[in-house]
Tab-separated table of N, CA and C in Angstrom:
chain	number	residue	atom	x	y	z
A	8	UNK	N	103.709	126.823	107.953
A	8	UNK	CA	102.313	126.493	108.134
A	8	UNK	C	101.492	126.996	106.949
A	9	UNK	N	101.836	128.163	106.447
A	9	UNK	CA	101.107	128.702	105.299
A	9	UNK	C	101.311	127.799	104.088
A	10	UNK	N	102.525	127.335	103.894
A	10	UNK	CA	102.814	126.442	102.780
A	10	UNK	C	102.033	125.145	102.920
A	11	UNK	N	101.979	124.594	104.122
A	11	UNK	CA	101.227	123.362	104.367
A	11	UNK	C	99.741	123.586	104.096
A	12	UNK	N	99.199	124.671	104.609
A	12	UNK	CA	97.786	124.954	104.409
A	12	UNK	C	97.486	125.124	102.920
A	13	UNK	N	98.331	125.838	102.229
A	13	UNK	CA	98.134	126.059	100.807
A	13	UNK	C	98.183	124.739	100.045
A	14	UNK	N	99.169	123.911	100.347
A	14	UNK	CA	99.303	122.620	99.669
A	14	UNK	C	98.092	121.731	99.931
A	15	UNK	N	97.601	121.721	101.156
A	15	UNK	CA	96.447	120.891	101.482
A	15	UNK	C	95.178	121.430	100.828
A	16	UNK	N	95.025	122.719	100.770
A	16	UNK	CA	93.849	123.323	100.168
A	16	UNK	C	93.809	123.038	98.670
A	17	UNK	N	94.957	123.074	98.031
A	17	UNK	CA	95.010	122.783	96.592
A	17	UNK	C	94.598	121.350	96.306
A	18	UNK	N	94.895	120.414	97.220
A	18	UNK	CA	94.611	119.009	96.992
A	18	UNK	C	93.157	118.642	97.232
A	19	UNK	N	92.427	119.433	97.979
A	19	UNK	CA	91.056	119.065	98.337
A	19	UNK	C	90.190	118.752	97.128
A	20	UNK	N	90.159	119.596	96.081
A	20	UNK	CA	89.292	119.257	94.955
A	20	UNK	C	89.648	117.917	94.311
A	21	UNK	N	90.929	117.598	94.198
A	21	UNK	CA	91.333	116.323	93.615
A	21	UNK	C	90.988	115.174	94.544
A	22	UNK	N	91.135	115.378	95.853
A	22	UNK	CA	90.894	114.300	96.806
A	22	UNK	C	89.417	114.051	97.055
A	23	UNK	N	88.575	115.056	96.867
A	23	UNK	CA	87.183	114.906	97.255
A	23	UNK	C	86.387	114.063	96.262
A	24	UNK	N	86.890	113.844	95.053
A	24	UNK	CA	86.197	112.987	94.108
A	24	UNK	C	86.623	111.552	94.327
A	25	UNK	N	85.644	110.674	94.323
A	25	UNK	CA	85.928	109.259	94.505
A	25	UNK	C	84.837	108.464	93.833
A	26	UNK	N	84.875	107.180	94.015
A	26	UNK	CA	83.837	106.334	93.428
A	26	UNK	C	82.479	106.643	94.022
A	27	UNK	N	82.451	107.339	95.158
A	27	UNK	CA	81.195	107.701	95.804
A	27	UNK	C	80.737	109.104	95.438
A	28	UNK	N	81.446	109.762	94.560
A	28	UNK	CA	81.077	111.126	94.195
A	28	UNK	C	81.941	112.132	94.922
A	29	UNK	N	81.424	113.330	95.061
A	29	UNK	CA	82.182	114.413	95.668
A	29	UNK	C	81.777	114.580	97.123
A	30	UNK	N	82.755	114.727	97.987
A	30	UNK	CA	82.510	114.963	99.409
A	30	UNK	C	83.258	116.227	99.800
A	31	UNK	N	82.563	117.377	99.832
A	31	UNK	CA	83.243	118.620	100.203
A	31	UNK	C	83.748	118.555	101.642
A	32	UNK	N	84.826	119.272	101.948
A	32	UNK	CA	85.406	119.209	103.295
A	32	UNK	C	84.404	119.426	104.437
A	33	UNK	N	83.468	120.385	104.356
A	33	UNK	CA	82.538	120.531	105.482
A	33	UNK	C	81.672	119.281	105.697
A	34	UNK	N	81.322	118.597	104.608
A	34	UNK	CA	80.507	117.387	104.746
A	34	UNK	C	81.335	116.259	105.355
A	35	UNK	N	82.609	116.177	104.969
A	35	UNK	CA	83.498	115.199	105.597
A	35	UNK	C	83.525	115.431	107.109
A	36	UNK	N	83.646	116.693	107.515
A	36	UNK	CA	83.692	117.023	108.938
A	36	UNK	C	82.409	116.599	109.651
A	37	UNK	N	81.266	116.805	109.016
A	37	UNK	CA	79.980	116.408	109.610
A	37	UNK	C	79.922	114.896	109.779
A	38	UNK	N	80.257	114.159	108.715
A	38	UNK	CA	80.215	112.700	108.794
A	38	UNK	C	81.191	112.172	109.837
A	39	UNK	N	82.382	112.754	109.886
A	39	UNK	CA	83.376	112.315	110.878
A	39	UNK	C	82.885	112.599	112.293
A	40	UNK	N	82.244	113.750	112.507
A	40	UNK	CA	81.728	114.088	113.839
A	40	UNK	C	80.644	113.101	114.253
A	41	UNK	N	79.740	112.770	113.343
A	41	UNK	CA	78.674	111.806	113.665
A	41	UNK	C	79.275	110.433	113.929
A	42	UNK	N	80.245	110.043	113.118
A	42	UNK	CA	80.903	108.752	113.313
A	42	UNK	C	81.608	108.707	114.665
A	43	UNK	N	82.311	109.762	115.020
A	43	UNK	CA	82.982	109.824	116.322
A	43	UNK	C	81.963	109.764	117.462
A	44	UNK	N	80.829	110.440	117.285
A	44	UNK	CA	79.783	110.430	118.309
A	44	UNK	C	79.165	109.055	118.489
A	45	UNK	N	79.137	108.256	117.428
A	45	UNK	CA	78.562	106.912	117.505
A	45	UNK	C	79.363	106.005	118.430
A	46	UNK	N	80.624	106.346	118.643
A	46	UNK	CA	81.464	105.507	119.495
A	46	UNK	C	81.385	105.912	120.968
A	47	UNK	N	80.535	106.864	121.281
A	47	UNK	CA	80.356	107.293	122.668
A	47	UNK	C	78.996	106.844	123.169
A	48	UNK	N	78.747	107.065	124.434
A	48	UNK	CA	77.454	106.726	125.017
A	48	UNK	C	76.383	107.733	124.614
A	49	UNK	N	76.789	108.883	124.104
A	49	UNK	CA	75.855	109.951	123.794
A	49	UNK	C	75.922	110.305	122.314
A	50	UNK	N	75.052	109.684	121.491
A	50	UNK	CA	75.041	110.056	120.071
A	50	UNK	C	74.766	111.550	119.920
A	51	UNK	N	75.175	112.094	118.807
A	51	UNK	CA	75.097	113.545	118.663
A	51	UNK	C	73.960	113.972	117.751
A	52	UNK	N	73.523	115.204	117.982
A	52	UNK	CA	72.518	115.840	117.156
A	52	UNK	C	73.131	117.036	116.461
A	53	UNK	N	72.293	117.862	115.878
A	53	UNK	CA	72.754	119.016	115.115
A	53	UNK	C	73.541	119.990	115.996
A	54	UNK	N	73.100	120.194	117.234
A	54	UNK	CA	73.805	121.127	118.126
A	54	UNK	C	75.245	120.698	118.351
A	55	UNK	N	75.443	119.408	118.591
A	55	UNK	CA	76.807	118.901	118.799
A	55	UNK	C	77.623	118.968	117.510
A	56	UNK	N	76.979	118.727	116.369
A	56	UNK	CA	77.679	118.858	115.086
A	56	UNK	C	78.185	120.283	114.929
A	57	UNK	N	77.341	121.255	115.238
A	57	UNK	CA	77.746	122.666	115.122
A	57	UNK	C	78.983	122.938	115.962
A	58	UNK	N	78.987	122.432	117.185
A	58	UNK	CA	80.122	122.643	118.080
A	58	UNK	C	81.376	121.956	117.548
A	59	UNK	N	81.253	120.692	117.170
A	59	UNK	CA	82.414	119.922	116.726
A	59	UNK	C	82.984	120.408	115.403
A	60	UNK	N	82.119	120.834	114.495
A	60	UNK	CA	82.563	121.279	113.176
A	60	UNK	C	82.908	122.763	113.187
A	61	UNK	N	82.538	123.432	114.282
A	61	UNK	CA	82.830	124.846	114.476
A	61	UNK	C	82.144	125.733	113.454
A	62	UNK	N	80.839	125.478	113.333
A	62	UNK	CA	79.991	126.336	112.507
A	62	UNK	C	78.801	126.733	113.363
A	63	UNK	N	78.059	127.740	112.905
A	63	UNK	CA	76.881	128.137	113.672
A	63	UNK	C	75.746	127.133	113.448
A	64	UNK	N	74.742	127.224	114.293
A	64	UNK	CA	73.623	126.280	114.264
A	64	UNK	C	72.919	126.234	112.904
A	65	UNK	N	72.613	127.382	112.279
A	65	UNK	CA	71.953	127.310	110.969
A	65	UNK	C	72.797	126.593	109.909
A	66	UNK	N	74.102	126.846	109.906
A	66	UNK	CA	74.990	126.167	108.934
A	66	UNK	C	75.027	124.673	109.209
A	67	UNK	N	75.110	124.283	110.485
A	67	UNK	CA	75.101	122.865	110.831
A	67	UNK	C	73.788	122.218	110.394
A	68	UNK	N	72.689	122.910	110.597
A	68	UNK	CA	71.381	122.378	110.184
A	68	UNK	C	71.331	122.155	108.672
A	69	UNK	N	71.871	123.103	107.906
A	69	UNK	CA	71.894	122.952	106.444
A	69	UNK	C	72.782	121.782	106.021
A	70	UNK	N	73.952	121.670	106.638
A	70	UNK	CA	74.862	120.572	106.298
A	70	UNK	C	74.234	119.219	106.625
A	71	UNK	N	73.612	119.127	107.794
A	71	UNK	CA	72.961	117.874	108.191
A	71	UNK	C	71.805	117.566	107.235
A	72	UNK	N	71.012	118.575	106.892
A	72	UNK	CA	69.895	118.363	105.957
A	72	UNK	C	70.408	117.849	104.610
A	73	UNK	N	71.521	118.404	104.129
A	73	UNK	CA	72.113	117.933	102.870
A	73	UNK	C	72.561	116.483	103.002
A	74	UNK	N	73.162	116.144	104.133
A	74	UNK	CA	73.638	114.779	104.347
A	74	UNK	C	72.467	113.799	104.426
A	75	UNK	N	71.372	114.218	105.059
A	75	UNK	CA	70.179	113.367	105.144
A	75	UNK	C	69.570	113.193	103.756
A	76	UNK	N	69.423	114.288	103.025
A	76	UNK	CA	68.870	114.238	101.667
A	76	UNK	C	69.748	113.378	100.757
A	77	UNK	N	71.053	113.453	100.940
A	77	UNK	CA	71.992	112.679	100.127
A	77	UNK	C	72.139	111.231	100.559
A	78	UNK	N	71.411	110.825	101.584
A	78	UNK	CA	71.465	109.441	102.032
A	78	UNK	C	72.708	109.090	102.833
A	79	UNK	N	73.423	110.105	103.333
A	79	UNK	CA	74.638	109.869	104.104
A	79	UNK	C	74.349	109.707	105.598
A	80	UNK	N	73.313	110.403	106.069
A	80	UNK	CA	72.905	110.355	107.474
A	80	UNK	C	71.409	110.088	107.545
A	81	UNK	N	70.976	109.612	108.708
A	81	UNK	CA	69.545	109.554	108.992
A	81	UNK	C	69.333	110.062	110.410
A	82	UNK	N	68.150	110.564	110.640
A	82	UNK	CA	67.765	111.034	111.972
A	82	UNK	C	66.999	109.917	112.670
A	83	UNK	N	67.280	109.746	113.954
A	83	UNK	CA	66.546	108.789	114.769
A	83	UNK	C	66.167	109.469	116.068
A	84	UNK	N	65.109	108.978	116.687
A	84	UNK	CA	64.715	109.509	117.991
A	84	UNK	C	65.778	109.101	119.005
A	85	UNK	N	66.138	110.030	119.863
A	85	UNK	CA	67.089	109.743	120.936
A	85	UNK	C	66.413	108.789	121.913
A	86	UNK	N	67.023	107.618	122.162
A	86	UNK	CA	66.384	106.657	123.072
A	86	UNK	C	66.224	107.187	124.504
A	87	UNK	N	67.032	108.165	124.883
A	87	UNK	CA	66.951	108.730	126.236
A	87	UNK	C	65.955	109.880	126.318
A	88	UNK	N	65.693	110.522	125.170
A	88	UNK	CA	64.804	111.681	125.148
A	88	UNK	C	64.132	111.743	123.777
A	89	UNK	N	62.922	111.229	123.691
A	89	UNK	CA	62.203	111.123	122.429
A	89	UNK	C	61.941	112.452	121.750
A	90	UNK	N	62.095	113.564	122.473
A	90	UNK	CA	61.884	114.883	121.870
A	90	UNK	C	63.068	115.295	121.018
A	91	UNK	N	64.166	114.598	121.162
A	91	UNK	CA	65.423	114.974	120.512
A	91	UNK	C	65.762	113.978	119.411
A	92	UNK	N	66.330	114.471	118.306
A	92	UNK	CA	66.819	113.592	117.240
A	92	UNK	C	68.325	113.445	117.353
A	93	UNK	N	68.796	112.254	117.076
A	93	UNK	CA	70.232	112.016	116.983
A	93	UNK	C	70.538	111.613	115.543
A	94	UNK	N	71.783	111.758	115.182
A	94	UNK	CA	72.212	111.484	113.814
A	94	UNK	C	72.981	110.177	113.753
A	95	UNK	N	72.737	109.427	112.697
A	95	UNK	CA	73.373	108.135	112.507
A	95	UNK	C	73.849	108.049	111.067
A	96	UNK	N	75.058	107.547	110.881
A	96	UNK	CA	75.556	107.315	109.519
A	96	UNK	C	74.754	106.200	108.873
A	97	UNK	N	74.394	106.377	107.625
A	97	UNK	CA	73.806	105.276	106.867
A	97	UNK	C	74.955	104.390	106.380
A	98	UNK	N	74.609	103.235	105.820
A	98	UNK	CA	75.657	102.371	105.252
A	98	UNK	C	76.398	103.118	104.146
A	99	UNK	N	75.651	103.841	103.316
A	99	UNK	CA	76.282	104.628	102.244
A	99	UNK	C	77.192	105.714	102.838
A	100	UNK	N	76.716	106.411	103.870
A	100	UNK	CA	77.526	107.432	104.530
A	100	UNK	C	78.800	106.849	105.114
A	101	UNK	N	78.696	105.659	105.701
A	101	UNK	CA	79.877	104.988	106.238
A	101	UNK	C	80.877	104.642	105.155
A	102	UNK	N	80.365	104.175	104.002
A	102	UNK	CA	81.256	103.853	102.879
A	102	UNK	C	81.955	105.098	102.352
A	103	UNK	N	81.191	106.191	102.214
A	103	UNK	CA	81.756	107.448	101.715
A	103	UNK	C	82.827	107.960	102.675
A	104	UNK	N	82.544	107.926	103.976
A	104	UNK	CA	83.512	108.390	104.970
A	104	UNK	C	84.760	107.509	104.979
A	105	UNK	N	84.573	106.190	104.932
A	105	UNK	CA	85.724	105.279	104.920
A	105	UNK	C	86.595	105.531	103.691
A	106	UNK	N	85.958	105.757	102.545
A	106	UNK	CA	86.708	106.031	101.315
A	106	UNK	C	87.489	107.342	101.439
A	107	UNK	N	86.844	108.371	101.983
A	107	UNK	CA	87.531	109.659	102.165
A	107	UNK	C	88.711	109.507	103.124
A	108	UNK	N	88.525	108.732	104.179
A	108	UNK	CA	89.627	108.513	105.134
A	108	UNK	C	90.772	107.754	104.484
A	109	UNK	N	90.446	106.765	103.668
A	109	UNK	CA	91.515	106.022	102.969
A	109	UNK	C	92.301	106.941	102.037
A	110	UNK	N	91.594	107.820	101.315
A	110	UNK	CA	92.276	108.737	100.402
A	110	UNK	C	93.135	109.735	101.165
A	111	UNK	N	92.625	110.237	102.278
A	111	UNK	CA	93.429	111.165	103.087
A	111	UNK	C	94.662	110.462	103.641
A	112	UNK	N	94.477	109.244	104.134
A	112	UNK	CA	95.601	108.460	104.665
A	112	UNK	C	96.643	108.242	103.576
A	113	UNK	N	96.205	107.878	102.376
A	113	UNK	CA	97.131	107.640	101.263
A	113	UNK	C	97.896	108.908	100.906
A	114	UNK	N	97.229	110.045	100.957
A	114	UNK	CA	97.879	111.319	100.657
A	114	UNK	C	98.955	111.633	101.693
A	115	UNK	N	98.630	111.412	102.957
A	115	UNK	CA	99.603	111.653	104.031
A	115	UNK	C	100.791	110.709	103.883
A	116	UNK	N	100.492	109.439	103.647
A	116	UNK	CA	101.579	108.467	103.494
A	116	UNK	C	102.474	108.794	102.302
A	117	UNK	N	101.885	109.231	101.199
A	117	UNK	CA	102.689	109.588	100.030
A	117	UNK	C	103.618	110.754	100.350
A	118	UNK	N	103.121	111.712	101.137
A	118	UNK	CA	103.954	112.859	101.508
A	118	UNK	C	105.087	112.454	102.444
A	119	UNK	N	104.924	111.334	103.132
A	119	UNK	CA	105.943	110.887	104.093
A	119	UNK	C	106.810	109.753	103.555
A	120	UNK	N	106.726	109.506	102.272
A	120	UNK	CA	107.540	108.451	101.673
A	120	UNK	C	109.006	108.695	102.004
A	121	UNK	N	109.658	107.673	102.489
A	121	UNK	CA	111.071	107.769	102.830
A	121	UNK	C	111.334	108.198	104.268
A	122	UNK	N	110.311	108.552	105.007
A	122	UNK	CA	110.500	108.943	106.407
A	122	UNK	C	110.635	107.690	107.264
A	123	UNK	N	111.498	107.759	108.223
A	123	UNK	CA	111.660	106.638	109.153
A	123	UNK	C	110.483	106.619	110.129
A	124	UNK	N	110.251	105.478	110.799
A	124	UNK	CA	109.201	105.428	111.823
A	124	UNK	C	109.407	106.493	112.909
A	125	UNK	N	110.640	106.744	113.281
A	125	UNK	CA	110.915	107.761	114.304
A	125	UNK	C	110.548	109.158	113.797
A	126	UNK	N	110.839	109.448	112.537
A	126	UNK	CA	110.474	110.747	111.974
A	126	UNK	C	108.959	110.917	111.929
A	127	UNK	N	108.258	109.857	111.586
A	127	UNK	CA	106.792	109.916	111.553
A	127	UNK	C	106.224	110.158	112.951
A	128	UNK	N	106.753	109.445	113.938
A	128	UNK	CA	106.286	109.646	115.324
A	128	UNK	C	106.580	111.058	115.791
A	129	UNK	N	107.786	111.546	115.518
A	129	UNK	CA	108.144	112.910	115.924
A	129	UNK	C	107.232	113.941	115.263
A	130	UNK	N	107.002	113.767	113.972
A	130	UNK	CA	106.122	114.694	113.264
A	130	UNK	C	104.717	114.663	113.857
A	131	UNK	N	104.179	113.475	114.083
A	131	UNK	CA	102.846	113.344	114.662
A	131	UNK	C	102.758	113.968	116.038
A	132	UNK	N	103.771	113.736	116.858
A	132	UNK	CA	103.797	114.283	118.218
A	132	UNK	C	103.871	115.808	118.183
A	133	UNK	N	104.759	116.346	117.368
A	133	UNK	CA	104.923	117.802	117.297
A	133	UNK	C	103.712	118.488	116.660
A	134	UNK	N	103.177	117.922	115.596
A	134	UNK	CA	102.015	118.525	114.960
A	134	UNK	C	100.805	118.486	115.896
A	135	UNK	N	100.648	117.392	116.623
A	135	UNK	CA	99.551	117.285	117.588
A	135	UNK	C	99.704	118.321	118.698
A	136	UNK	N	100.903	118.487	119.199
A	136	UNK	CA	101.147	119.484	120.249
A	136	UNK	C	100.871	120.892	119.720
A	137	UNK	N	101.314	121.166	118.494
A	137	UNK	CA	101.071	122.475	117.893
A	137	UNK	C	99.572	122.721	117.744
A	138	UNK	N	98.851	121.732	117.211
A	138	UNK	CA	97.405	121.884	117.000
A	138	UNK	C	96.677	122.074	118.332
A	139	UNK	N	97.089	121.353	119.363
A	139	UNK	CA	96.451	121.493	120.670
A	139	UNK	C	96.661	122.892	121.235
A	140	UNK	N	97.880	123.388	121.115
A	140	UNK	CA	98.152	124.735	121.620
A	140	UNK	C	97.385	125.769	120.796
A	141	UNK	N	97.375	125.607	119.479
A	141	UNK	CA	96.646	126.524	118.604
A	141	UNK	C	95.166	126.524	118.995
A	142	UNK	N	94.618	125.334	119.139
A	142	UNK	CA	93.216	125.180	119.493
A	142	UNK	C	92.907	125.840	120.836
A	143	UNK	N	93.752	125.621	121.815
A	143	UNK	CA	93.483	126.169	123.151
A	143	UNK	C	93.582	127.697	123.148
A	144	UNK	N	94.476	128.250	122.364
A	144	UNK	CA	94.605	129.704	122.302
A	144	UNK	C	93.397	130.346	121.630
A	145	UNK	N	92.793	129.640	120.713
A	145	UNK	CA	91.658	130.198	119.994
A	145	UNK	C	90.321	129.857	120.623
A	146	UNK	N	90.298	128.916	121.546
A	146	UNK	CA	89.058	128.554	122.234
A	146	UNK	C	89.039	129.071	123.662
A	147	UNK	N	90.143	129.623	124.123
A	147	UNK	CA	90.208	130.089	125.501
A	147	UNK	C	90.359	128.954	126.490
A	148	UNK	N	90.683	127.775	126.014
A	148	UNK	CA	90.867	126.618	126.886
A	148	UNK	C	92.260	126.682	127.487
A	149	UNK	N	92.319	126.802	128.790
A	149	UNK	CA	93.625	126.931	129.454
A	149	UNK	C	94.300	125.591	129.647
A	150	UNK	N	93.563	124.486	129.490
A	150	UNK	CA	94.125	123.164	129.704
A	150	UNK	C	94.701	122.643	128.399
A	151	UNK	N	95.995	122.434	128.367
A	151	UNK	CA	96.635	121.923	127.166
A	151	UNK	C	96.872	120.436	127.303
A	152	UNK	N	96.255	119.629	126.445
A	152	UNK	CA	96.561	118.207	126.475
A	152	UNK	C	97.982	117.997	125.985
A	153	UNK	N	98.610	116.969	126.470
A	153	UNK	CA	99.971	116.664	126.070
A	153	UNK	C	99.980	115.449	125.161
A	154	UNK	N	100.762	115.466	124.086
A	154	UNK	CA	100.842	114.278	123.241
A	154	UNK	C	101.721	113.222	123.897
A	155	UNK	N	101.348	111.943	123.732
A	155	UNK	CA	102.204	110.872	124.224
A	155	UNK	C	103.224	110.537	123.135
A	156	UNK	N	104.014	109.496	123.343
A	156	UNK	CA	105.072	109.156	122.392
A	156	UNK	C	104.538	108.750	121.022
A	157	UNK	N	103.277	108.307	120.969
A	157	UNK	CA	102.697	107.909	119.688
A	157	UNK	C	102.015	109.076	118.985
A	158	UNK	N	102.028	110.263	119.601
A	158	UNK	CA	101.411	111.421	118.978
A	158	UNK	C	99.942	111.595	119.304
A	159	UNK	N	99.438	110.850	120.303
A	159	UNK	CA	98.043	110.986	120.709
A	159	UNK	C	97.946	111.951	121.880
A	160	UNK	N	96.847	112.701	121.907
A	160	UNK	CA	96.638	113.621	123.022
A	160	UNK	C	96.236	112.836	124.258
A	161	UNK	N	96.785	113.235	125.379
A	161	UNK	CA	96.485	112.591	126.649
A	161	UNK	C	95.728	113.586	127.498
A	162	UNK	N	94.656	113.132	128.123
A	162	UNK	CA	93.923	113.981	129.039
A	162	UNK	C	92.818	114.787	128.399
A	163	UNK	N	92.361	114.388	127.217
A	163	UNK	CA	91.269	115.089	126.561
A	163	UNK	C	90.265	114.036	126.129
A	164	UNK	N	89.211	113.907	126.904
A	164	UNK	CA	88.238	112.833	126.700
A	164	UNK	C	87.702	112.831	125.282
A	165	UNK	N	87.651	111.623	124.714
A	165	UNK	CA	87.034	111.455	123.411
A	165	UNK	C	87.861	111.918	122.232
A	166	UNK	N	89.138	112.246	122.449
A	166	UNK	CA	89.922	112.747	121.327
A	166	UNK	C	91.252	112.020	121.259
A	167	UNK	N	91.536	111.488	120.113
A	167	UNK	CA	92.854	110.939	119.841
A	167	UNK	C	93.476	111.813	118.789
A	168	UNK	N	94.748	112.075	118.937
A	168	UNK	CA	95.457	112.858	117.947
A	168	UNK	C	95.699	112.034	116.699
A	169	UNK	N	96.294	112.635	115.691
A	169	UNK	CA	96.521	111.916	114.446
A	169	UNK	C	97.549	110.818	114.618
A	170	UNK	N	97.390	109.795	113.831
A	170	UNK	CA	98.374	108.730	113.805
A	170	UNK	C	99.064	108.772	112.456
A	171	UNK	N	100.340	108.512	112.457
A	171	UNK	CA	101.106	108.496	111.231
A	171	UNK	C	101.812	107.154	111.170
A	172	UNK	N	101.248	106.194	110.432
A	172	UNK	CA	101.785	104.841	110.433
A	172	UNK	C	103.177	104.764	109.830
A	173	UNK	N	103.899	103.726	110.242
A	173	UNK	CA	105.261	103.529	109.768
A	173	UNK	C	105.292	103.125	108.306
A	174	UNK	N	104.266	102.453	107.825
A	174	UNK	CA	104.216	102.089	106.415
A	174	UNK	C	102.768	101.965	105.988
A	175	UNK	N	102.553	102.001	104.674
A	175	UNK	CA	101.180	101.927	104.204
A	175	UNK	C	100.547	100.593	104.549
A	176	UNK	N	101.328	99.529	104.667
A	176	UNK	CA	100.744	98.245	105.025
A	176	UNK	C	100.282	98.248	106.476
A	177	UNK	N	100.810	99.150	107.274
A	177	UNK	CA	100.415	99.215	108.672
A	177	UNK	C	99.294	100.227	108.901
A	178	UNK	N	98.874	100.877	107.826
A	178	UNK	CA	97.852	101.933	107.978
A	178	UNK	C	96.535	101.334	108.408
A	179	UNK	N	95.861	102.059	109.275
A	179	UNK	CA	94.516	101.654	109.631
A	179	UNK	C	93.576	102.747	109.185
A	180	UNK	N	92.332	102.428	109.060
A	180	UNK	CA	91.352	103.393	108.570
A	180	UNK	C	90.940	104.307	109.686
A	181	UNK	N	91.541	105.476	109.716
A	181	UNK	CA	91.183	106.468	110.726
A	181	UNK	C	91.289	107.843	110.111
A	182	UNK	N	90.791	108.836	110.853
A	182	UNK	CA	90.824	110.194	110.327
A	182	UNK	C	92.196	110.561	110.030
């Protein structure tokens, strides 16, 4: 795990530059959280970003402010409660996030070159199970979601585990 973490950390500076500029990992996490929230009935605000990105409220506020200033996010009034602001990806923010996801996907696929579809599924299933257990031990969550055969977590609303496609032509744009 230390070797994996070290290898991934070394790649971040090279991966974060793209045609859209630099996207530091915390900003990627903010954009991904807002994008994930857009697919639910309850769009998210700064408080939810703090929870999802696992930073304190002031740090989340600074990250969101940077994203708004950079044209990646915009604030809108919550249609259910006008006193509250929700966050929405701008078109530019969506492009930046999609590009970052494509680069991350390409990096993962390159590391798995030569792996069979079964090896990819096994790796995805085992890594997802490990991450779920790690997460539950550090959050005090006694409920452990179980990965299905495709490596997705079952029984945890709003969360899909990582997918590891069989080939780059089968890759879809996801986290």
